[in-house]
Amino acid sequence: MLRWLRGFVLPTAACQDVEPPTRYETLFQKLDRNGDGVVDISELQEGLKSLGIPLGQDAEEKIFTTGDVNKDGKLDFEEFMKYLKDHEKKMKLAFKSLDKNNDGKIEASEIVQSLQILGLTISEQQAELILQSIDADGTMTVDWNEWRDYFLFNPVTDIEEIIRFWKHSTGIDIGDSLTIPDEFTEDEKKSGQWWRQLLAGGVAGAVSRTSTAPLDRLKVMMQVHGSKSAKMNIYGGFQQMVKEGGIRSLWRGNGTNVIKIAPETAVKFWAYEQYKKLLTEEGQKIGTFERFVSGSMAGATAQTFIYPMEVLKTRLAVGKTGQYSGMFDCAKKILKYEGMGAFYKGYVPNLLGIIPYAGIDLAVYELLKSHWLDNFAKDSVNPGVMVLLGCGALSSTCGQLASYPLALVRTRMQAQAMIEKSPQLNMVGLFRRILSKEGLPGLYRGITPNFMKVLPAVGISYVVYENMKQTLGVTQK
């Protein structure tokens, strides 16, 4: 793309001697395929494709929407020129923010330094890969002309957006909401894109959780009844559940699991923003450590708010057919026979589980990203959808592996009152009992169905998320 722009639209002499309108006019004529003096969205897409610089539908539509000032569905030359001029100003600011020594060139060390400020740690070797994708003359430095030409049609507005593809995806929901919340730019917040993305993620999570609910219920059954029936396996567990309550019983407790997505997401997002403000100074970019602390505290806040629903989900999943008529009946019976405190049984191990989950999830994600950049990034530093999904699934799985014993103890504490002749033990007492009667494997009972649901949950969540984004008009992140 860059060499085409420098060789045809923006030749070296033109960059020095010709006024910007002439450059813009040459490019406009190339995009105006039918020569009627205006460019519509299909001409823009076809023109960029023919020039070898297709950006993707979301990015092209964003350019068109921003540039079409009079909203007539077409870009005339004045609108086209104004968009590129305004965009160049933003790109100039981004260039200056990277050019730390003000010598008019960006070097690898300056990229490393700038991304560290944004909370993204990369090696100098990785920074050189970024330079290679932009560098047109092979000097391993990028001057303003190279930078402008490379990002001429990229609708991002600052360096922070340029590296945003490494963020965790809102759409990945594996049913365990302990991950660090997503972040949004000021532009997304002002335009309302943030709530559309949260809504898309919520719907994706609901579909994903419903699709994998039988595996989730099996996990809970194996966690709770492990000591009673250590021989329960995946096939036997499904057979037992179907025999007791029919096929529909496989989804018992899923309604509560889906309903709690909305309040948990809302509280976590709000709390994350507040904790970020407390941990960073005005205008300062959040780093990896601050993101981890803010995310963990936001997760703890959200869990505190919705924890009674976690207890209801477990009770419904473990309950027998006819024991509860629904979520409200379950809540009423718990309150009547056990008191208010029962709604927070297992709260301490649940809270403790957030820290290893979020910390390991973030650390593994950064490690996988760094490994990909070092070994597989060639023409582009953008990893693409499949790599991001793989990194997200693996990092979440590692986080689950670390926090699973605490999750198992939490579930047992939530369900203790339902098991006949079961002593009401605290967290430490339960750990001791499990280790003495079942050994170390007892702390990981039910982890197999938990791992089995990761890949389908991620895949379903992503597909639904992308379709919801299109439906809601969410532009590319």
Coordinates of N, CA and C in Angstrom, one line a residue, residues 144-308:
W144 N 8.0 11.6 8.5 CA 6.6 12.0 8.5 C 5.9 11.6 7.2
N145 N 6.5 11.7 6.1 CA 5.9 11.3 4.8 C 5.5 9.8 4.8
E146 N 6.4 8.9 5.3 CA 6.1 7.5 5.3 C 5.0 7.2 6.3
W147 N 5.0 7.9 7.4 CA 3.9 7.7 8.4 C 2.6 8.1 7.9
R148 N 2.5 9.3 7.2 CA 1.3 9.9 6.7 C 0.8 9.0 5.5
D149 N 1.7 8.5 4.7 CA 1.3 7.7 3.6 C 0.7 6.4 4.0
Y150 N 1.3 5.8 5.1 CA 0.9 4.5 5.5 C -0.5 4.6 6.2
F151 N -0.8 5.6 6.9 CA -2.1 5.8 7.6 C -3.0 6.7 6.9
L152 N -2.8 7.0 5.6 CA -3.6 8.0 4.9 C -5.1 7.6 5.0
F153 N -5.4 6.3 4.8 CA -6.8 5.8 4.8 C -7.2 5.0 6.0
N154 N -6.3 5.0 7.0 CA -6.7 4.3 8.2 C -7.5 5.2 9.1
P155 N -8.7 4.9 9.5 CA -9.6 5.8 10.2 C -9.2 6.0 11.7
V156 N -8.1 5.3 12.2 CA -7.7 5.5 13.5 C -7.3 7.0 13.7
T157 N -7.4 7.5 14.9 CA -7.1 8.9 15.1 C -5.9 9.1 16.0
D158 N -5.4 8.2 16.8 CA -4.2 8.4 17.6 C -3.5 7.1 17.8
I159 N -2.3 7.2 18.4 CA -1.4 6.0 18.5 C -2.1 4.9 19.4
E160 N -2.9 5.4 20.4 CA -3.5 4.4 21.3 C -4.5 3.5 20.5
E161 N -5.2 4.1 19.5 CA -6.1 3.3 18.7 C -5.4 2.4 17.8
I162 N -4.2 2.8 17.4 CA -3.4 2.0 16.4 C -3.0 0.6 17.0
I163 N -2.8 0.6 18.4 CA -2.4 -0.7 19.0 C -3.5 -1.3 19.8
R164 N -4.7 -0.8 19.6 CA -5.9 -1.4 20.3 C -6.2 -2.8 20.0
F165 N -5.8 -3.3 18.8 CA -6.2 -4.7 18.5 C -5.6 -5.7 19.4
W166 N -4.7 -5.3 20.3 CA -4.1 -6.2 21.3 C -5.0 -6.3 22.6
K167 N -6.0 -5.5 22.7 CA -6.9 -5.6 23.9 C -7.7 -6.9 23.9
H168 N -8.1 -7.2 25.1 CA -9.0 -8.4 25.3 C -10.3 -8.0 24.5
S169 N -10.9 -9.0 24.0 CA -12.2 -8.8 23.2 C -13.4 -8.9 24.2
T170 N -14.3 -7.9 24.0 CA -15.5 -8.0 24.8 C -16.3 -9.2 24.5
G171 N -16.2 -9.7 23.3 CA -17.1 -10.8 22.9 C -16.7 -12.1 23.4
I172 N -15.6 -12.3 24.1 CA -15.2 -13.6 24.6 C -15.8 -13.8 25.9
D173 N -16.7 -14.8 26.0 CA -17.4 -15.1 27.3 C -17.4 -16.6 27.4
I174 N -16.7 -17.1 28.4 CA -16.7 -18.6 28.6 C -17.5 -18.9 29.9
G175 N -18.3 -18.0 30.4 CA -19.2 -18.3 31.5 C -18.6 -18.0 32.8
D176 N -17.4 -17.6 32.9 CA -16.7 -17.3 34.2 C -16.3 -15.8 34.1
S177 N -17.1 -14.9 34.7 CA -16.9 -13.5 34.5 C -15.9 -12.9 35.5
L178 N -14.7 -13.4 35.5 CA -13.7 -12.9 36.4 C -12.6 -12.1 35.6
T179 N -12.8 -12.1 34.3 CA -11.7 -11.4 33.5 C -11.8 -9.9 33.6
I180 N -10.7 -9.2 33.2 CA -10.6 -7.8 33.3 C -11.5 -7.2 32.3
P181 N -12.3 -6.1 32.7 CA -13.2 -5.5 31.8 C -12.6 -4.9 30.5
D182 N -13.3 -4.7 29.5 CA -12.8 -4.0 28.3 C -12.7 -2.5 28.5
E183 N -11.9 -1.9 27.7 CA -11.8 -0.4 27.8 C -12.3 0.2 26.5
F184 N -12.7 1.5 26.6 CA -13.2 2.2 25.5 C -12.6 3.6 25.4
T185 N -12.4 4.0 24.1 CA -11.8 5.3 23.9 C -12.9 6.4 24.2
E186 N -12.4 7.6 24.4 CA -13.3 8.8 24.7 C -14.3 8.9 23.5
D187 N -13.8 8.7 22.3 CA -14.7 8.8 21.1 C -15.8 7.8 21.2
E188 N -15.5 6.5 21.6 CA -16.5 5.5 21.7 C -17.5 5.9 22.8
K189 N -17.0 6.5 23.9 CA -17.9 6.8 25.0 C -18.9 7.9 24.6
K190 N -18.4 8.9 23.9 CA -19.2 10.1 23.5 C -20.2 9.6 22.4
S191 N -19.8 8.7 21.5 CA -20.7 8.4 20.4 C -21.7 7.3 20.8
G192 N -21.6 6.7 22.0 CA -22.5 5.7 22.4 C -22.1 4.3 21.9
Q193 N -20.9 4.2 21.3 CA -20.4 2.9 20.8 C -20.2 1.9 22.0
W194 N -19.8 2.5 23.2 CA -19.5 1.6 24.3 C -20.7 0.8 24.8
W195 N -21.9 1.4 24.9 CA -23.0 0.6 25.3 C -23.4 -0.4 24.3
R196 N -23.2 -0.1 23.0 CA -23.6 -1.1 22.0 C -22.7 -2.3 22.0
Q197 N -21.4 -2.0 22.3 CA -20.4 -3.1 22.4 C -20.7 -4.0 23.6
L198 N -21.1 -3.3 24.7 CA -21.4 -4.1 26.0 C -22.7 -4.9 25.7
L199 N -23.7 -4.3 25.0 CA -24.9 -5.0 24.7 C -24.6 -6.2 23.8
A200 N -23.8 -6.0 22.8 CA -23.4 -7.1 21.9 C -22.7 -8.2 22.7
G201 N -21.8 -7.8 23.6 CA -21.1 -8.8 24.4 C -22.0 -9.5 25.3
G202 N -23.0 -8.8 25.9 CA -24.0 -9.4 26.8 C -24.9 -10.5 26.1
V203 N -25.4 -10.1 24.9 CA -26.2 -11.1 24.1 C -25.3 -12.3 23.7
A204 N -24.1 -12.0 23.3 CA -23.1 -13.1 22.9 C -22.9 -14.0 24.1
G205 N -22.8 -13.4 25.3 CA -22.6 -14.2 26.5 C -23.8 -15.1 26.9
A206 N -25.0 -14.5 26.7 CA -26.2 -15.2 27.0 C -26.4 -16.4 26.1
V207 N -26.1 -16.2 24.8 CA -26.2 -17.4 23.8 C -25.2 -18.4 24.1
S208 N -23.9 -17.9 24.4 CA -22.8 -18.9 24.6 C -23.1 -19.7 25.9
R209 N -23.5 -19.0 27.0 CA -23.8 -19.7 28.2 C -24.9 -20.7 28.1
T210 N -25.9 -20.3 27.3 CA -27.1 -21.2 27.1 C -26.7 -22.5 26.3
S211 N -25.8 -22.2 25.3 CA -25.4 -23.3 24.5 C -24.5 -24.4 25.3
T212 N -23.8 -23.9 26.3 CA -22.9 -24.8 27.0 C -23.4 -25.1 28.4
A213 N -24.6 -24.7 28.7 CA -25.2 -24.9 30.0 C -25.2 -26.3 30.5
P214 N -25.5 -27.4 29.7 CA -25.4 -28.7 30.2 C -24.0 -29.1 30.7
L215 N -22.9 -28.6 30.1 CA -21.6 -28.9 30.6 C -21.4 -28.1 31.9
D216 N -21.9 -26.9 32.0 CA -21.8 -26.1 33.2 C -22.5 -26.8 34.4
R217 N -23.7 -27.3 34.2 CA -24.4 -27.9 35.2 C -23.7 -29.2 35.7
L218 N -23.2 -30.0 34.7 CA -22.4 -31.2 35.0 C -21.2 -30.8 35.9
K219 N -20.6 -29.8 35.6 CA -19.4 -29.3 36.4 C -19.9 -29.1 37.8
V220 N -21.0 -28.4 38.0 CA -21.5 -28.1 39.4 C -21.8 -29.3 40.1
M221 N -22.5 -30.3 39.4 CA -22.9 -31.5 40.0 C -21.7 -32.3 40.5
M222 N -20.6 -32.4 39.7 CA -19.4 -33.1 40.0 C -18.7 -32.4 41.1
Q223 N -18.7 -31.1 41.2 CA -18.1 -30.4 42.3 C -18.8 -30.7 43.6
V224 N -20.1 -30.6 43.6 CA -20.8 -30.8 44.8 C -20.9 -32.2 45.3
H225 N -21.1 -33.2 44.4 CA -21.3 -34.5 44.8 C -20.1 -35.4 44.6
G226 N -18.9 -34.8 44.4 CA -17.7 -35.5 44.3 C -17.4 -36.4 45.4
S227 N -17.5 -35.9 46.7 CA -17.2 -36.7 47.8 C -18.2 -37.8 48.0
K228 N -19.4 -37.6 47.6 CA -20.5 -38.6 47.8 C -20.3 -39.7 46.8
S229 N -20.0 -39.3 45.6 CA -19.9 -40.3 44.5 C -18.7 -40.0 43.6
A230 N -17.5 -40.4 44.1 CA -16.2 -40.1 43.5 C -16.1 -40.7 42.1
K231 N -17.0 -41.6 41.8 CA -16.9 -42.3 40.5 C -17.7 -41.6 39.4
M232 N -18.4 -40.5 39.7 CA -19.2 -39.8 38.7 C -18.3 -39.3 37.6
N233 N -18.6 -39.7 36.4 CA -17.8 -39.3 35.2 C -18.8 -38.5 34.3
I234 N -18.2 -38.1 33.2 CA -19.0 -37.2 32.3 C -20.3 -37.9 31.8
Y235 N -20.1 -39.1 31.2 CA -21.2 -39.9 30.7 C -22.2 -40.2 31.8
G236 N -21.7 -40.7 32.9 CA -22.6 -41.1 34.0 C -23.3 -39.9 34.6
G237 N -22.7 -38.7 34.6 CA -23.3 -37.5 35.2 C -24.4 -37.1 34.3
F238 N -24.2 -37.1 33.0 CA -25.3 -36.7 32.1 C -26.5 -37.7 32.2
Q239 N -26.1 -38.9 32.2 CA -27.2 -40.0 32.3 C -28.0 -39.8 33.6
Q240 N -27.3 -39.5 34.7 CA -28.0 -39.3 36.0 C -28.9 -38.1 35.9
M241 N -28.5 -37.0 35.3 CA -29.3 -35.8 35.3 C -30.5 -36.0 34.4
V242 N -30.3 -36.6 33.2 CA -31.5 -36.9 32.3 C -32.5 -37.8 33.0
K243 N -32.0 -38.9 33.6 CA -32.9 -39.8 34.3 C -33.7 -39.2 35.4
E244 N -33.1 -38.2 36.1 CA -33.8 -37.6 37.2 C -34.8 -36.5 36.8
G245 N -34.4 -35.8 35.8 CA -35.3 -34.7 35.4 C -35.6 -34.5 33.9
G246 N -35.1 -35.4 33.1 CA -35.4 -35.2 31.7 C -34.3 -34.3 31.0
I247 N -34.5 -34.2 29.7 CA -33.5 -33.4 28.9 C -33.5 -31.9 29.4
R248 N -34.7 -31.4 29.7 CA -34.8 -30.0 30.1 C -34.0 -29.7 31.4
S249 N -33.8 -30.7 32.2 CA -33.0 -30.5 33.5 C -31.6 -30.1 33.2
L250 N -31.1 -30.4 32.0 CA -29.7 -30.1 31.7 C -29.4 -28.6 31.7
W251 N -30.5 -27.8 31.6 CA -30.4 -26.3 31.6 C -30.8 -25.7 32.9
R252 N -31.0 -26.5 33.9 CA -31.5 -26.0 35.2 C -30.4 -25.1 35.8
G253 N -30.9 -23.9 36.2 CA -30.0 -22.8 36.7 C -29.4 -21.9 35.7
N254 N -29.6 -22.2 34.4 CA -29.1 -21.4 33.3 C -29.8 -20.0 33.3
G255 N -31.1 -19.9 33.6 CA -31.8 -18.7 33.5 C -31.1 -17.6 34.4
T256 N -30.8 -18.0 35.7 CA -30.1 -17.2 36.6 C -28.7 -16.8 36.1
N257 N -28.0 -17.7 35.5 CA -26.7 -17.5 34.9 C -26.7 -16.4 33.8
V258 N -27.8 -16.4 33.0 CA -27.9 -15.5 32.0 C -28.4 -14.1 32.5
I259 N -29.4 -14.1 33.4 CA -29.9 -12.9 34.0 C -28.8 -12.0 34.6
K260 N -27.9 -12.7 35.3 CA -26.9 -11.9 36.0 C -25.8 -11.3 35.1
I261 N -25.8 -11.6 33.8 CA -24.8 -10.9 32.9 C -24.9 -9.4 32.9
A262 N -26.2 -8.9 32.8 CA -26.4 -7.5 32.6 C -25.9 -6.7 33.9
P263 N -26.4 -7.0 35.1 CA -26.0 -6.2 36.2 C -24.5 -6.4 36.5
E264 N -24.0 -7.6 36.3 CA -22.5 -7.8 36.6 C -21.7 -7.0 35.6
T265 N -22.0 -7.0 34.3 CA -21.3 -6.2 33.4 C -21.3 -4.7 33.6
A266 N -22.5 -4.2 34.0 CA -22.7 -2.8 34.2 C -21.9 -2.4 35.4
V267 N -22.0 -3.1 36.5 CA -21.3 -2.8 37.8 C -19.8 -2.8 37.5
K268 N -19.3 -3.9 36.8 CA -17.9 -4.1 36.6 C -17.3 -3.0 35.7
F269 N -18.1 -2.6 34.7 CA -17.6 -1.5 33.8 C -17.5 -0.2 34.6
W270 N -18.6 0.1 35.3 CA -18.6 1.4 36.1 C -17.5 1.4 37.1
A271 N -17.3 0.3 37.9 CA -16.3 0.2 38.9 C -14.9 0.3 38.3
Y272 N -14.7 -0.3 37.2 CA -13.4 -0.3 36.5 C -12.9 1.1 36.1
E273 N -13.9 1.9 35.6 CA -13.6 3.3 35.3 C -13.2 4.1 36.5
Q274 N -13.9 3.8 37.6 CA -13.7 4.6 38.9 C -12.3 4.2 39.4
Y275 N -12.0 2.9 39.5 CA -10.7 2.5 40.0 C -9.5 2.9 39.1
K276 N -9.7 3.0 37.8 CA -8.7 3.5 36.9 C -8.3 5.0 37.3
K277 N -9.4 5.7 37.5 CA -9.2 7.2 37.9 C -8.5 7.3 39.2
L278 N -8.7 6.4 40.2 CA -8.1 6.5 41.5 C -6.6 6.1 41.4
L279 N -6.3 5.2 40.5 CA -4.9 4.7 40.4 C -4.0 5.4 39.4
T280 N -4.6 6.3 38.6 CA -3.8 7.0 37.6 C -4.0 8.5 37.7
E281 N -3.0 9.3 37.4 CA -3.2 10.7 37.5 C -3.9 11.2 36.2
E282 N -4.4 12.4 36.3 CA -5.2 13.0 35.2 C -4.4 13.0 33.9
G283 N -5.0 12.4 32.8 CA -4.3 12.3 31.5 C -3.3 11.2 31.4
Q284 N -3.0 10.5 32.5 CA -2.0 9.4 32.4 C -2.6 8.2 31.8
K285 N -1.8 7.5 31.0 CA -2.3 6.2 30.4 C -2.2 5.1 31.5
I286 N -3.1 4.2 31.5 CA -3.1 3.1 32.5 C -2.1 2.0 32.0
G287 N -1.3 1.5 32.9 CA -0.3 0.5 32.7 C -0.8 -0.9 33.0
T288 N 0.0 -1.9 32.7 CA -0.4 -3.3 32.9 C -0.8 -3.6 34.4
F289 N 0.1 -3.1 35.3 CA -0.2 -3.4 36.7 C -1.4 -2.7 37.2
E290 N -1.6 -1.4 36.8 CA -2.8 -0.6 37.2 C -4.1 -1.3 36.6
R291 N -3.9 -1.8 35.4 CA -5.1 -2.5 34.7 C -5.5 -3.7 35.5
F292 N -4.4 -4.5 35.9 CA -4.7 -5.7 36.7 C -5.4 -5.4 38.0
V293 N -4.8 -4.4 38.7 CA -5.4 -4.0 40.0 C -6.8 -3.5 39.9
S294 N -7.0 -2.6 38.9 CA -8.3 -2.0 38.6 C -9.3 -3.1 38.2
G295 N -8.9 -4.0 37.4 CA -9.8 -5.1 36.9 C -10.2 -6.0 38.0
S296 N -9.2 -6.4 38.9 CA -9.5 -7.3 40.0 C -10.4 -6.6 41.0
M297 N -10.2 -5.4 41.3 CA -11.1 -4.7 42.2 C -12.5 -4.5 41.6
A298 N -12.6 -4.2 40.3 CA -13.9 -4.1 39.7 C -14.6 -5.4 39.7
G299 N -13.9 -6.5 39.5 CA -14.5 -7.8 39.5 C -15.0 -8.2 40.9
A300 N -14.2 -7.8 41.9 CA -14.6 -8.0 43.3 C -15.9 -7.2 43.6
T301 N -16.0 -6.0 43.2 CA -17.1 -5.1 43.4 C -18.4 -5.7 42.7
A302 N -18.2 -6.1 41.5 CA -19.3 -6.7 40.7 C -19.8 -8.0 41.4
Q303 N -18.9 -8.8 41.8 CA -19.2 -10.1 42.5 C -20.0 -9.9 43.8
T304 N -19.5 -8.8 44.5 CA -20.2 -8.5 45.8 C -21.7 -8.1 45.5
F305 N -21.9 -7.4 44.4 CA -23.2 -7.0 44.1 C -24.2 -8.1 43.6
I306 N -23.6 -9.0 42.8 CA -24.5 -10.1 42.2 C -24.3 -11.4 42.9
Y307 N -23.5 -11.5 43.9 CA -23.2 -12.8 44.5 C -24.5 -13.7 44.9
P308 N -25.5 -13.1 45.5 CA -26.7 -13.9 45.8 C -27.2 -14.6 44.6

